[in-house]
mmCIF file of C-alpha atoms in Angstrom:
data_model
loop_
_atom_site.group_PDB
_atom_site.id
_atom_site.type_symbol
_atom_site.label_atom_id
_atom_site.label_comp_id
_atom_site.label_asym_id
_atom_site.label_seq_id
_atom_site.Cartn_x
_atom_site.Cartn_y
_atom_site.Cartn_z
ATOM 1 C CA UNK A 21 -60.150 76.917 -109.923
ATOM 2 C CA UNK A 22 -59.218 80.258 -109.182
ATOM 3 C CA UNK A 23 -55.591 82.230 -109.871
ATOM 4 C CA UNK A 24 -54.504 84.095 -107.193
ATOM 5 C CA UNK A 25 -52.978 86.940 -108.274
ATOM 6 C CA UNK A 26 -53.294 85.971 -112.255
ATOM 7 C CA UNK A 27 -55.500 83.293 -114.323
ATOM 8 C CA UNK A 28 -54.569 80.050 -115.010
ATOM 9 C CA UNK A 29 -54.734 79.070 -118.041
ATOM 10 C CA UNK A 30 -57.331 76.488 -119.663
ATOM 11 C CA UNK A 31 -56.293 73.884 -121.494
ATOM 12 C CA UNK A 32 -58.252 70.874 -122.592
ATOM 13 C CA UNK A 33 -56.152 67.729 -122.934
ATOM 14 C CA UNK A 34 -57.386 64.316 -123.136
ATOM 15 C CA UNK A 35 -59.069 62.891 -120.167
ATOM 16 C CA UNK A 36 -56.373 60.570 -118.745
ATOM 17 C CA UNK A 37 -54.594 59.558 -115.074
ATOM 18 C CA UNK A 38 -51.257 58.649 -116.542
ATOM 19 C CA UNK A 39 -48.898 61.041 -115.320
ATOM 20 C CA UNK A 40 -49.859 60.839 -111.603
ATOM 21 C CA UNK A 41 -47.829 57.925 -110.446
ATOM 22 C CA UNK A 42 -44.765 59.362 -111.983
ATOM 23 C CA UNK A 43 -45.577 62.763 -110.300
ATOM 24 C CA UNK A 44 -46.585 61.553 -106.917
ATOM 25 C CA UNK A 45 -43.416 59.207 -106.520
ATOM 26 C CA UNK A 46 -41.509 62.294 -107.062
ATOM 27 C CA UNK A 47 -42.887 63.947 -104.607
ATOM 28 C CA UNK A 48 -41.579 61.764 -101.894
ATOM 29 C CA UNK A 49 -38.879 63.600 -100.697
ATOM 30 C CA UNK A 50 -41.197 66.723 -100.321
ATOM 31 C CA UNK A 51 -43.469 64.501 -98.277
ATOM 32 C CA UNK A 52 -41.112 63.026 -96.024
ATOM 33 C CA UNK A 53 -39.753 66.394 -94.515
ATOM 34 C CA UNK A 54 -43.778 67.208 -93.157
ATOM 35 C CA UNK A 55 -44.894 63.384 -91.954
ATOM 36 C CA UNK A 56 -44.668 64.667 -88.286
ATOM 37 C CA UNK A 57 -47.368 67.110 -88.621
ATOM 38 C CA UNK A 58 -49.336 65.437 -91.656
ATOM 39 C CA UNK A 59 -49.241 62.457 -89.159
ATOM 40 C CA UNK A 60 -51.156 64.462 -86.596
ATOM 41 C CA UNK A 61 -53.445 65.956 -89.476
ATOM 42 C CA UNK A 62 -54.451 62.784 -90.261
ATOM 43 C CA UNK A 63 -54.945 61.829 -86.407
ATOM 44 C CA UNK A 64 -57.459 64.704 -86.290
ATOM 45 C CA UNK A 65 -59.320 63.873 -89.429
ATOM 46 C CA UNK A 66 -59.712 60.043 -88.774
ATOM 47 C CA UNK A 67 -62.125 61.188 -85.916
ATOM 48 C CA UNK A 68 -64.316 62.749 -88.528
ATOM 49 C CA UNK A 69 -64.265 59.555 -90.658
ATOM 50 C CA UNK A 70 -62.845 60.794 -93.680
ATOM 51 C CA UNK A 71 -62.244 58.865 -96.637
ATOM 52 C CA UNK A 72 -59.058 57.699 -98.225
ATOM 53 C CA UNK A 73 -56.856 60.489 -99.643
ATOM 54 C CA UNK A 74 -53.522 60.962 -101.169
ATOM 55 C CA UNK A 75 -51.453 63.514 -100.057
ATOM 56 C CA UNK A 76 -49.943 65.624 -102.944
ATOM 57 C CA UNK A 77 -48.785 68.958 -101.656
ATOM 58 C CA UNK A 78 -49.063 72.235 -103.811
ATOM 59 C CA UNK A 79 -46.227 74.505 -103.827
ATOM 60 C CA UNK A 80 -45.979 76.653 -100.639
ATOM 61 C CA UNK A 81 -45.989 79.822 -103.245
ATOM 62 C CA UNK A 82 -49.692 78.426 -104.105
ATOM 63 C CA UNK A 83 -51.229 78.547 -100.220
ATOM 64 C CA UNK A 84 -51.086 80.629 -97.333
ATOM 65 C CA UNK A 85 -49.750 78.726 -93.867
ATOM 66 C CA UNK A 86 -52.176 79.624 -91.063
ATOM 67 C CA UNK A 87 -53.477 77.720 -87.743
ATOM 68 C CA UNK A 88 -57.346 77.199 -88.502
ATOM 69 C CA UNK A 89 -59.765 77.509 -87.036
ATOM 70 C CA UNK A 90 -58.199 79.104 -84.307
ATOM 71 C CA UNK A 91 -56.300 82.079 -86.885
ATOM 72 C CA UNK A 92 -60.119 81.904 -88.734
ATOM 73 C CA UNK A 93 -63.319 79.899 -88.426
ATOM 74 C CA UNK A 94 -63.783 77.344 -91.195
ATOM 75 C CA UNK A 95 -67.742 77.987 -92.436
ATOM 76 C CA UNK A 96 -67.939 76.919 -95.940
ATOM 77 C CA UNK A 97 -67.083 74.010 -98.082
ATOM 78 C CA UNK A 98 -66.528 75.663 -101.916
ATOM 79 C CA UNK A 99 -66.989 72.628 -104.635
ATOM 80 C CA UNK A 100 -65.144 73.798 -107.890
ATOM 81 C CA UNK A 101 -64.571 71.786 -111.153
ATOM 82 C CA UNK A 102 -61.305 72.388 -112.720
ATOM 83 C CA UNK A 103 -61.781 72.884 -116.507
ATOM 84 C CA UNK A 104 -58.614 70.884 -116.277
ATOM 85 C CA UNK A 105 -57.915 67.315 -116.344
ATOM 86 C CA UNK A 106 -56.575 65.940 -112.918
ATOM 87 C CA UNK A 107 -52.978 65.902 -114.252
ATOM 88 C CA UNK A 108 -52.836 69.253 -115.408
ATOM 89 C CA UNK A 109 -54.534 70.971 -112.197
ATOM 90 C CA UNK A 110 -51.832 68.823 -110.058
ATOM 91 C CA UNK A 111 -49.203 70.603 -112.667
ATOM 92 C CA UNK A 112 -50.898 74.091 -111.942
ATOM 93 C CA UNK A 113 -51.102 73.633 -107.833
ATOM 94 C CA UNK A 114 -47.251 72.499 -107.708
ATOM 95 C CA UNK A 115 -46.054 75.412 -110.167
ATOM 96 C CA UNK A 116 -45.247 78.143 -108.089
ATOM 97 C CA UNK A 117 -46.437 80.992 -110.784
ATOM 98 C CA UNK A 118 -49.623 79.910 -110.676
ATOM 99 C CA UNK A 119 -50.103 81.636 -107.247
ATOM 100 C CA UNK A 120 -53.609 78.851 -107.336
ATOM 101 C CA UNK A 121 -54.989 75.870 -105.487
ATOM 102 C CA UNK A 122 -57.160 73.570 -103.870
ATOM 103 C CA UNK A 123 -57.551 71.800 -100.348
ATOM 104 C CA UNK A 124 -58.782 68.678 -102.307
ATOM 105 C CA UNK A 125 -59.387 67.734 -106.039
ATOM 106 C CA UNK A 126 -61.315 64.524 -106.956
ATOM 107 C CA UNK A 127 -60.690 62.492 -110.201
ATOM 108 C CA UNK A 128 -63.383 61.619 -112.182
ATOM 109 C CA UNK A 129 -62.852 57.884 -113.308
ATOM 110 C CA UNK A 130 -63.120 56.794 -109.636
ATOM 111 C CA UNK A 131 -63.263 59.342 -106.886
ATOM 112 C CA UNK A 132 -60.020 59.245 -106.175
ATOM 113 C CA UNK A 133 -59.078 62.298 -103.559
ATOM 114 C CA UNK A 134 -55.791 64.156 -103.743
ATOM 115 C CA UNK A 135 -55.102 66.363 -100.471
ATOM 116 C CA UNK A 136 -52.750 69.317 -102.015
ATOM 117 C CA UNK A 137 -53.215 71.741 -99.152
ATOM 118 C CA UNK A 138 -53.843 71.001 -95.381
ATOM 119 C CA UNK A 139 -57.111 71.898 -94.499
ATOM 120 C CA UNK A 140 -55.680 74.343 -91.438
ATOM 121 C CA UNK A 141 -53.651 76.714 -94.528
ATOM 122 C CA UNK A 142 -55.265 79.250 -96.296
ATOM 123 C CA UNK A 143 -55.760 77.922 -100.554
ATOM 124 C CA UNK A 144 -56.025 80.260 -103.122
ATOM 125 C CA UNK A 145 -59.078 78.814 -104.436
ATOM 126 C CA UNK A 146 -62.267 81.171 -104.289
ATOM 127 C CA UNK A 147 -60.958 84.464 -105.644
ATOM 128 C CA UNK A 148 -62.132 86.132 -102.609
ATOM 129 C CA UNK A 149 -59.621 86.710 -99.210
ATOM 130 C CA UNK A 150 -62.656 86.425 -96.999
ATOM 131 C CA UNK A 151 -63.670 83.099 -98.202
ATOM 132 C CA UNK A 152 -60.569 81.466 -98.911
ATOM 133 C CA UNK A 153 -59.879 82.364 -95.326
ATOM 134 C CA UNK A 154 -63.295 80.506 -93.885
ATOM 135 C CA UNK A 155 -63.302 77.756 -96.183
ATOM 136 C CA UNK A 156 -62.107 74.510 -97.145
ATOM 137 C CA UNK A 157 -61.609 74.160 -101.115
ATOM 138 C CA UNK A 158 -62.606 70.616 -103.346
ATOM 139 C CA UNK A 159 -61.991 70.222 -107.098
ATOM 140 C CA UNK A 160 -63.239 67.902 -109.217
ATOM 141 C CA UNK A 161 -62.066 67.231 -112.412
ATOM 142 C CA UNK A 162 -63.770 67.846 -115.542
ATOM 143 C CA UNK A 163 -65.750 70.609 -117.575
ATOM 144 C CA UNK A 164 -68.314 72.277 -116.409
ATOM 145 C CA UNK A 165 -70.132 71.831 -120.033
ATOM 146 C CA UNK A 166 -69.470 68.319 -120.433
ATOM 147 C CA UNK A 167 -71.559 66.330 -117.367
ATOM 148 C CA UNK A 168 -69.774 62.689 -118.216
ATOM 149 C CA UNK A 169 -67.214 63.920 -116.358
ATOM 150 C CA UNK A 170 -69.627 63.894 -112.960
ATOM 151 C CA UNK A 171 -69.970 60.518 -112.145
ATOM 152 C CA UNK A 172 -71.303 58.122 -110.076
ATOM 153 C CA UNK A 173 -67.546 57.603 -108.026
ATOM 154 C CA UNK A 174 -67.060 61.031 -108.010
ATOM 155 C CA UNK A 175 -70.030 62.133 -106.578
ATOM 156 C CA UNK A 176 -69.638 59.521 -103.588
ATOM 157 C CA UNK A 177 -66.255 60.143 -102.858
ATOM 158 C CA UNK A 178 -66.612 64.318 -102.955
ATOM 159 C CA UNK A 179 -69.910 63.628 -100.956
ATOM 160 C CA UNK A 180 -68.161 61.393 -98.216
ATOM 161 C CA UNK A 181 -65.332 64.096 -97.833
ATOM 162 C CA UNK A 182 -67.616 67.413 -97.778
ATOM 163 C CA UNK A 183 -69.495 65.306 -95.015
ATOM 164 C CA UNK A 184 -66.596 64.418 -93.033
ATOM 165 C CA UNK A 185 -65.081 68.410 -93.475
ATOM 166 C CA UNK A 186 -68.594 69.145 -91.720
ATOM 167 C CA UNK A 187 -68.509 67.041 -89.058
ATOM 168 C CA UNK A 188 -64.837 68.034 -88.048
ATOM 169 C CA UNK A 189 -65.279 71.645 -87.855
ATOM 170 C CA UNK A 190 -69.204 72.077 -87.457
ATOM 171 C CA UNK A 191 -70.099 73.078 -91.134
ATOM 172 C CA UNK A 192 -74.015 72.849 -91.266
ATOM 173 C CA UNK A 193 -74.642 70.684 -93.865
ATOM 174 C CA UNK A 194 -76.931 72.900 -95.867
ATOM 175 C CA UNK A 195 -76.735 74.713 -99.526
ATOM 176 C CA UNK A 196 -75.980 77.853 -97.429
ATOM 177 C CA UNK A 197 -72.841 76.417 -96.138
ATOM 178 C CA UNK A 198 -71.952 74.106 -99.100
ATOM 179 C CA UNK A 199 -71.489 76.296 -101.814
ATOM 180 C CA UNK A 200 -70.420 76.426 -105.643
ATOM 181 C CA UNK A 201 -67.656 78.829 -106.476
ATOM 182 C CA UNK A 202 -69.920 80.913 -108.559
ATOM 183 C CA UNK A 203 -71.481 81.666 -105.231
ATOM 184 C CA UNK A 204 -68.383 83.234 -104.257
ATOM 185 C CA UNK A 205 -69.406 86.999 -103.686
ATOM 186 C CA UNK A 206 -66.871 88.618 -106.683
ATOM 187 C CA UNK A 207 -66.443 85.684 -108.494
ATOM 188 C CA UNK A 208 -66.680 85.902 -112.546
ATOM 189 C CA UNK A 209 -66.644 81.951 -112.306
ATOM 190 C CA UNK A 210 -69.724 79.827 -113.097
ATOM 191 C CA UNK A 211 -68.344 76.672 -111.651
ATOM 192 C CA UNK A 212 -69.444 74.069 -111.034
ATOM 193 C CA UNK A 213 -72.176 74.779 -113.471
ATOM 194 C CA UNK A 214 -75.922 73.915 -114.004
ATOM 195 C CA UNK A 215 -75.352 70.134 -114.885
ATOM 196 C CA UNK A 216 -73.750 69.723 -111.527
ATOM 197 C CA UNK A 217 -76.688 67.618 -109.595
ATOM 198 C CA UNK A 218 -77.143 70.001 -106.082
ATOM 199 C CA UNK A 219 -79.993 67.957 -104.863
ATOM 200 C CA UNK A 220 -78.235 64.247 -105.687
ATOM 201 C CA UNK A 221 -74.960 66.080 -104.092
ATOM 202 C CA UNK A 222 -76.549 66.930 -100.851
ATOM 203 C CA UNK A 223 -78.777 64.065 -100.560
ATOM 204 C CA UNK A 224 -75.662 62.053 -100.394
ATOM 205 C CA UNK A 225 -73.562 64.575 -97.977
ATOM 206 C CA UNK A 226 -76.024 64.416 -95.740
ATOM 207 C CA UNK A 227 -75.677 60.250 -95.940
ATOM 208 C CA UNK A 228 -72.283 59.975 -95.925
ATOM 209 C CA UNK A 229 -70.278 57.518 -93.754
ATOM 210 C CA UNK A 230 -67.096 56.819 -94.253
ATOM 211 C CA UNK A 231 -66.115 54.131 -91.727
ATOM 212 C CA UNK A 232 -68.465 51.766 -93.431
ATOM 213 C CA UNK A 233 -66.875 52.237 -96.780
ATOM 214 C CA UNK A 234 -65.701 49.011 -98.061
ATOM 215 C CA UNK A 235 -64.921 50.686 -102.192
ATOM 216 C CA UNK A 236 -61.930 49.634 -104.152
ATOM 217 C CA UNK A 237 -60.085 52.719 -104.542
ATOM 218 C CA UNK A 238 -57.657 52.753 -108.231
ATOM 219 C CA UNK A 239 -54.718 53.470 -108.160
ATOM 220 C CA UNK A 240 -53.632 55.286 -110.708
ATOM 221 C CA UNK A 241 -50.487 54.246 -113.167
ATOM 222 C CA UNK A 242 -48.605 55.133 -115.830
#
């Protein structure tokens, strides 16, 4: 996760899903006024098979509106982990100080996928204009220190999404175009750290498809 314009700031609360039922119902309202053009989004993306998502917009003071790819070509897929529980990076992308956010952030428990930012807007994700501009941004919750946090549902879903990102705008599916944020040229980040597994990651990217996913997706309550 990256601040645009000032850092975030870290806080390590207990691993938990609680407070995202609450905070999604209250975001219906917000919803309802873009369900013209989030209906055509997800027109677009079904062709590229994507999996199930949740949308869960960031505040517009968080993101940058744009037309990709025809304003900029989309060439990288940046996979962050938030140092954050999923709760409190939701918080962070809807608080408008926080000039931060994400395309996509994954839970843990069960690879549940919340879209915050549509994937043709510029987020404020990689600490770098360039590649904010050219790329499509996917949390995933947990600590970059702590690899319990990585598991099995999390690394499927993420994997099925990154995959269907590719396909939709020609992303090669390679470690050259799939990159973590400490790959970010000018990034003091080290996410997603050395106990992320690259080769597992890739292996299933490069596997993925979504319309034969049959997985119970949780929903998540108070």
């Amino acid at each position: 996760m990256e601040a645009h314009g000032r850092t975030s700031t870290r806080r390590a609360l207990l691993r938990s899903g609680a407070y995202l039922a609450t905070a999604a119902t209250g975001l219906t309202a917000a919803a309802a006024t873009t369900t013209t053009a989030h209906a055509d989004d997800r027109r677009r993306r079904a062709a590229a098979a994507y999996p199930p998502t949740h949308w869960i917009p960031a505040s517009t003071s968080n993101y940058r509106v744009s037309s990709r790819p025809t304003s900029y070509p989309i060439d990288f897929v940046v996979i962050h982990v938030t140092q954050e529980t999923f709760p409190d990076a939701m918080k962070i992308f809807q608080d408008p100080a926080k000039q931060v956010s994400a395309h996509y952030m994954v839970a843990s428990a069960d690879g549940y996928i919340g879209q915050f930012v549509r994937e043709k807007d510029v987020a404020w994700h990689a600490g770098n204009k360039d590649y904010n501009n050219r790329s499509i941004g996917i949390e995933h919750e947990g600590w970059v220190d702590d690899p319990k946090w990585f598991t099995d549902e999390m690394y499927a879903s993420s994997a099925a999404l990154t995959a269907a990102v590719c396909d939709r705008f020609g992303i090669p599916k390679t470690r050259d175009h799939i990159i973590g944020h400490v790959e970010v040229p000018g990034t003091d980040h080290t996410d997603p750290g050395p106990l992320w597994d690259w080769p597992r990651y890739m292996s299933l990217v490069n596997k993925a498809y979504a319309p034969g996913m049959r997985r119970t997706w949780r929903r998540w309550r108070a």
